[in-house]
CSV table of C-alpha atoms in Angstrom, one decimal:
chain,number,residue,atom,x,y,z
A,7,UNK,CA,119.3,95.1,119.3
A,8,UNK,CA,117.1,96.4,116.5
A,9,UNK,CA,118.3,99.0,114.0
A,10,UNK,CA,116.4,102.0,112.7
A,11,UNK,CA,117.7,103.3,109.4
A,12,UNK,CA,116.5,106.2,107.3
A,13,UNK,CA,116.3,105.7,103.5
A,14,UNK,CA,114.9,108.3,101.1
A,15,UNK,CA,112.7,106.9,98.4
A,16,UNK,CA,113.6,109.5,95.7
A,17,UNK,CA,117.3,108.5,96.1
A,18,UNK,CA,117.8,105.3,98.1
A,19,UNK,CA,121.4,105.2,99.4
A,20,UNK,CA,123.3,102.2,98.2
A,21,UNK,CA,125.3,102.0,101.4
A,22,UNK,CA,122.1,102.0,103.5
A,23,UNK,CA,120.5,99.3,101.2
A,24,UNK,CA,123.6,97.1,101.6
A,25,UNK,CA,123.1,97.3,105.4
A,26,UNK,CA,119.6,96.0,105.0
A,27,UNK,CA,120.6,93.3,102.6
A,28,UNK,CA,123.2,92.1,105.1
A,29,UNK,CA,120.5,91.9,107.8
A,30,UNK,CA,118.2,89.9,105.4
A,31,UNK,CA,121.0,87.5,104.3
A,32,UNK,CA,121.8,86.8,107.9
A,33,UNK,CA,118.2,85.7,108.6
A,34,UNK,CA,117.0,89.0,110.0
A,35,UNK,CA,113.5,90.4,109.8
A,36,UNK,CA,113.0,93.8,108.3
A,37,UNK,CA,110.1,96.2,108.3
A,38,UNK,CA,110.1,98.3,105.2
A,39,UNK,CA,107.9,100.8,103.2
A,40,UNK,CA,105.9,99.9,100.2
A,41,UNK,CA,103.4,101.9,98.0
A,42,UNK,CA,100.7,100.9,100.5
A,43,UNK,CA,101.2,99.9,104.2
A,44,UNK,CA,104.5,99.1,105.9
A,45,UNK,CA,105.5,95.4,105.4
A,46,UNK,CA,107.4,92.8,107.5
A,47,UNK,CA,109.7,90.7,105.4
A,48,UNK,CA,112.6,88.3,105.2
A,49,UNK,CA,114.8,86.5,102.7
A,50,UNK,CA,112.7,83.9,100.9
A,51,UNK,CA,115.6,81.4,101.1
A,52,UNK,CA,115.9,81.5,105.0
A,53,UNK,CA,113.8,78.9,106.8
A,54,UNK,CA,114.5,80.2,110.3
A,55,UNK,CA,113.5,83.8,109.3
A,56,UNK,CA,110.3,82.5,107.7
A,57,UNK,CA,109.5,80.6,110.9
A,58,UNK,CA,110.0,83.7,112.9
A,59,UNK,CA,107.5,85.7,110.8
A,60,UNK,CA,104.9,82.9,111.0
A,61,UNK,CA,105.3,82.8,114.8
A,62,UNK,CA,104.8,86.6,115.0
A,63,UNK,CA,101.7,86.3,112.9
A,64,UNK,CA,100.5,83.3,114.9
A,65,UNK,CA,100.1,81.0,111.9
A,66,UNK,CA,101.7,77.7,110.8
A,67,UNK,CA,104.3,78.4,108.2
A,68,UNK,CA,102.9,76.0,105.6
A,69,UNK,CA,99.5,77.5,105.9
A,70,UNK,CA,100.6,81.2,105.9
A,71,UNK,CA,99.4,83.5,103.1
A,72,UNK,CA,102.6,85.5,102.7
A,73,UNK,CA,103.2,87.3,99.4
A,74,UNK,CA,106.5,87.3,97.5
A,75,UNK,CA,107.9,90.8,96.7
A,76,UNK,CA,109.6,90.8,93.3
A,77,UNK,CA,111.4,93.8,91.7
A,78,UNK,CA,109.7,93.1,88.4
A,79,UNK,CA,108.0,90.3,86.5
A,80,UNK,CA,111.2,88.7,85.1
A,81,UNK,CA,111.4,86.1,87.9
A,82,UNK,CA,107.7,85.2,87.7
A,83,UNK,CA,108.4,81.8,86.1
A,84,UNK,CA,110.7,80.9,89.1
A,85,UNK,CA,107.6,80.4,91.3
A,86,UNK,CA,104.5,80.6,89.0
A,87,UNK,CA,103.1,78.2,86.4
A,88,UNK,CA,102.9,79.5,82.9
A,89,UNK,CA,100.1,82.1,82.6
A,90,UNK,CA,98.0,83.1,79.6
A,91,UNK,CA,98.5,86.3,77.6
A,92,UNK,CA,95.5,88.0,79.1
A,93,UNK,CA,96.7,87.5,82.7
A,94,UNK,CA,100.3,88.6,81.8
A,95,UNK,CA,98.9,91.8,80.2
A,96,UNK,CA,96.8,92.5,83.3
A,97,UNK,CA,100.0,92.1,85.5
A,98,UNK,CA,101.9,94.4,83.1
A,99,UNK,CA,99.1,97.0,83.4
A,100,UNK,CA,98.9,96.9,87.1
A,101,UNK,CA,102.6,96.5,88.2
A,102,UNK,CA,104.5,98.1,89.8
A,103,UNK,CA,101.5,99.2,91.8
A,104,UNK,CA,99.4,98.6,94.9
A,105,UNK,CA,98.2,95.1,94.0
A,106,UNK,CA,98.8,91.6,95.1
A,107,UNK,CA,98.1,88.9,92.5
A,108,UNK,CA,97.3,85.4,93.5
A,109,UNK,CA,98.8,83.1,90.8
A,110,UNK,CA,99.1,79.3,90.4
A,111,UNK,CA,102.4,78.3,92.1
A,112,UNK,CA,104.8,75.8,90.4
A,113,UNK,CA,107.0,73.1,91.8
A,114,UNK,CA,109.9,75.5,92.4
A,115,UNK,CA,108.3,77.1,95.4
A,116,UNK,CA,110.5,77.1,98.5
A,117,UNK,CA,110.1,73.8,100.5
A,118,UNK,CA,108.1,75.7,103.2
A,119,UNK,CA,105.4,76.5,100.7
A,120,UNK,CA,105.3,73.2,98.7
A,121,UNK,CA,101.8,72.4,99.9
A,122,UNK,CA,100.4,75.6,98.5
A,123,UNK,CA,98.9,75.6,95.0
A,124,UNK,CA,98.9,79.4,94.7
A,125,UNK,CA,101.3,82.2,95.5
A,126,UNK,CA,100.7,86.0,96.1
A,127,UNK,CA,103.0,88.1,93.9
A,128,UNK,CA,103.6,91.8,94.7
A,129,UNK,CA,105.7,94.4,92.8
A,130,UNK,CA,105.3,97.6,94.8
A,131,UNK,CA,105.7,101.1,93.3
A,132,UNK,CA,108.4,102.0,95.9
A,133,UNK,CA,112.0,102.5,94.9
A,134,UNK,CA,113.4,101.5,98.4
A,135,UNK,CA,111.9,98.0,98.4
A,136,UNK,CA,112.4,97.4,94.6
A,137,UNK,CA,116.2,98.3,94.9
A,138,UNK,CA,116.4,96.1,98.0
A,139,UNK,CA,115.0,93.0,96.3
A,140,UNK,CA,117.3,93.7,93.3
A,141,UNK,CA,120.3,93.9,95.5
A,142,UNK,CA,119.3,90.8,97.5
A,143,UNK,CA,119.0,88.8,94.3
A,144,UNK,CA,115.7,87.0,95.2
A,145,UNK,CA,112.2,87.9,96.5
A,146,UNK,CA,111.4,88.9,100.0
A,147,UNK,CA,108.6,87.0,101.7
A,148,UNK,CA,106.2,89.6,103.0
A,149,UNK,CA,103.2,90.3,105.2
A,150,UNK,CA,101.7,93.6,106.3
A,151,UNK,CA,102.0,94.9,109.8
A,152,UNK,CA,98.6,95.3,111.4
A,153,UNK,CA,97.9,97.6,114.3
A,154,UNK,CA,96.0,96.5,117.4
A,155,UNK,CA,94.2,99.9,117.4
A,156,UNK,CA,90.7,99.4,116.1
A,157,UNK,CA,90.7,102.9,114.5
A,158,UNK,CA,94.1,102.7,113.0
A,159,UNK,CA,94.3,99.4,111.2
A,160,UNK,CA,97.8,100.0,110.0
A,161,UNK,CA,100.6,102.0,111.6
A,162,UNK,CA,101.9,104.8,109.3
A,163,UNK,CA,104.7,106.5,111.3
A,164,UNK,CA,108.0,104.7,111.1
A,165,UNK,CA,109.1,105.9,114.5
A,166,UNK,CA,106.0,104.5,116.2
A,167,UNK,CA,106.4,101.3,114.2
A,168,UNK,CA,110.0,101.0,115.5
A,169,UNK,CA,108.9,101.7,119.1
A,170,UNK,CA,106.3,98.9,118.9
A,171,UNK,CA,108.3,96.3,116.9
A,172,UNK,CA,111.9,96.8,117.9
A,173,UNK,CA,112.0,93.7,120.1
A,174,UNK,CA,110.5,91.5,117.4
A,175,UNK,CA,112.5,92.5,114.3
A,176,UNK,CA,116.1,93.3,113.4
A,177,UNK,CA,115.7,96.4,111.4
A,178,UNK,CA,113.0,99.1,110.7
A,179,UNK,CA,113.5,101.2,107.6
A,180,UNK,CA,112.2,104.8,107.9
A,181,UNK,CA,111.1,105.5,104.3
A,182,UNK,CA,108.7,108.3,105.3
A,183,UNK,CA,105.1,108.0,106.3
A,184,UNK,CA,103.3,104.9,105.0
A,185,UNK,CA,99.8,104.6,103.7
A,186,UNK,CA,97.0,103.1,105.9
A,187,UNK,CA,95.3,101.3,103.0
A,188,UNK,CA,96.5,97.8,102.0
A,189,UNK,CA,97.0,96.5,98.5
A,190,UNK,CA,94.1,95.3,96.4
A,191,UNK,CA,94.2,91.5,96.1
A,192,UNK,CA,93.2,89.9,92.8
A,193,UNK,CA,93.1,86.1,92.4
A,194,UNK,CA,94.0,85.2,88.8
A,195,UNK,CA,94.6,81.5,89.4
A,196,UNK,CA,91.3,80.5,88.0
A,197,UNK,CA,89.4,81.1,84.8
A,198,UNK,CA,88.8,84.8,85.4
A,199,UNK,CA,90.1,87.4,87.9
A,200,UNK,CA,88.4,87.5,91.3
A,201,UNK,CA,88.8,90.5,93.6
A,202,UNK,CA,89.6,89.0,97.1
A,203,UNK,CA,90.1,92.4,98.8
A,204,UNK,CA,89.5,95.8,97.6
A,205,UNK,CA,92.3,98.1,98.8
A,206,UNK,CA,94.4,101.0,97.4
A,207,UNK,CA,94.6,99.7,93.8
A,208,UNK,CA,91.8,100.8,91.5
A,209,UNK,CA,89.7,98.0,89.9
A,210,UNK,CA,89.7,100.0,86.6
A,211,UNK,CA,92.6,97.8,85.5
A,212,UNK,CA,90.4,94.8,85.1
């Protein structure tokens, strides 16, 4: 039975966050707010949970382009090869914020992603998910939840999201209305930054 839990971004309740962390540690899938669209995520260390997300998205896990949600840039070297100063400065300017950066992955990537040469890193400007990742102690593997409606590409109302997803996930966090514009994706794995998708994040940071 899926749970629906209200958490306020201006003051996320520690008790509520602990409930979510328990679900994640037990291999559960959670839908949570970010600074852009609502995301679907799981604990990066749980293979079964990763496989469930890949199945929902209809992709093979080793080919899936999921991003890693981190609480800041301190754990970057866990998954990313050493980056140059200019790239690091760009990340510092942009994050936390509505961006996904594609970076060169290193050999420490979880075994499910060993074949990938790059990894998408995201540090959303949203206190709920940031505190959640801190409390969990490692990143959340994340993907955005698309809507089948052609007009509404992304669902923004947590209650409607719960109605639609409750049979597929273990918990939906109601963190207020979400945005309907996804993150801007910038590939910084090559010689210079390449904008892969223009979304909510301004390109003025480049």
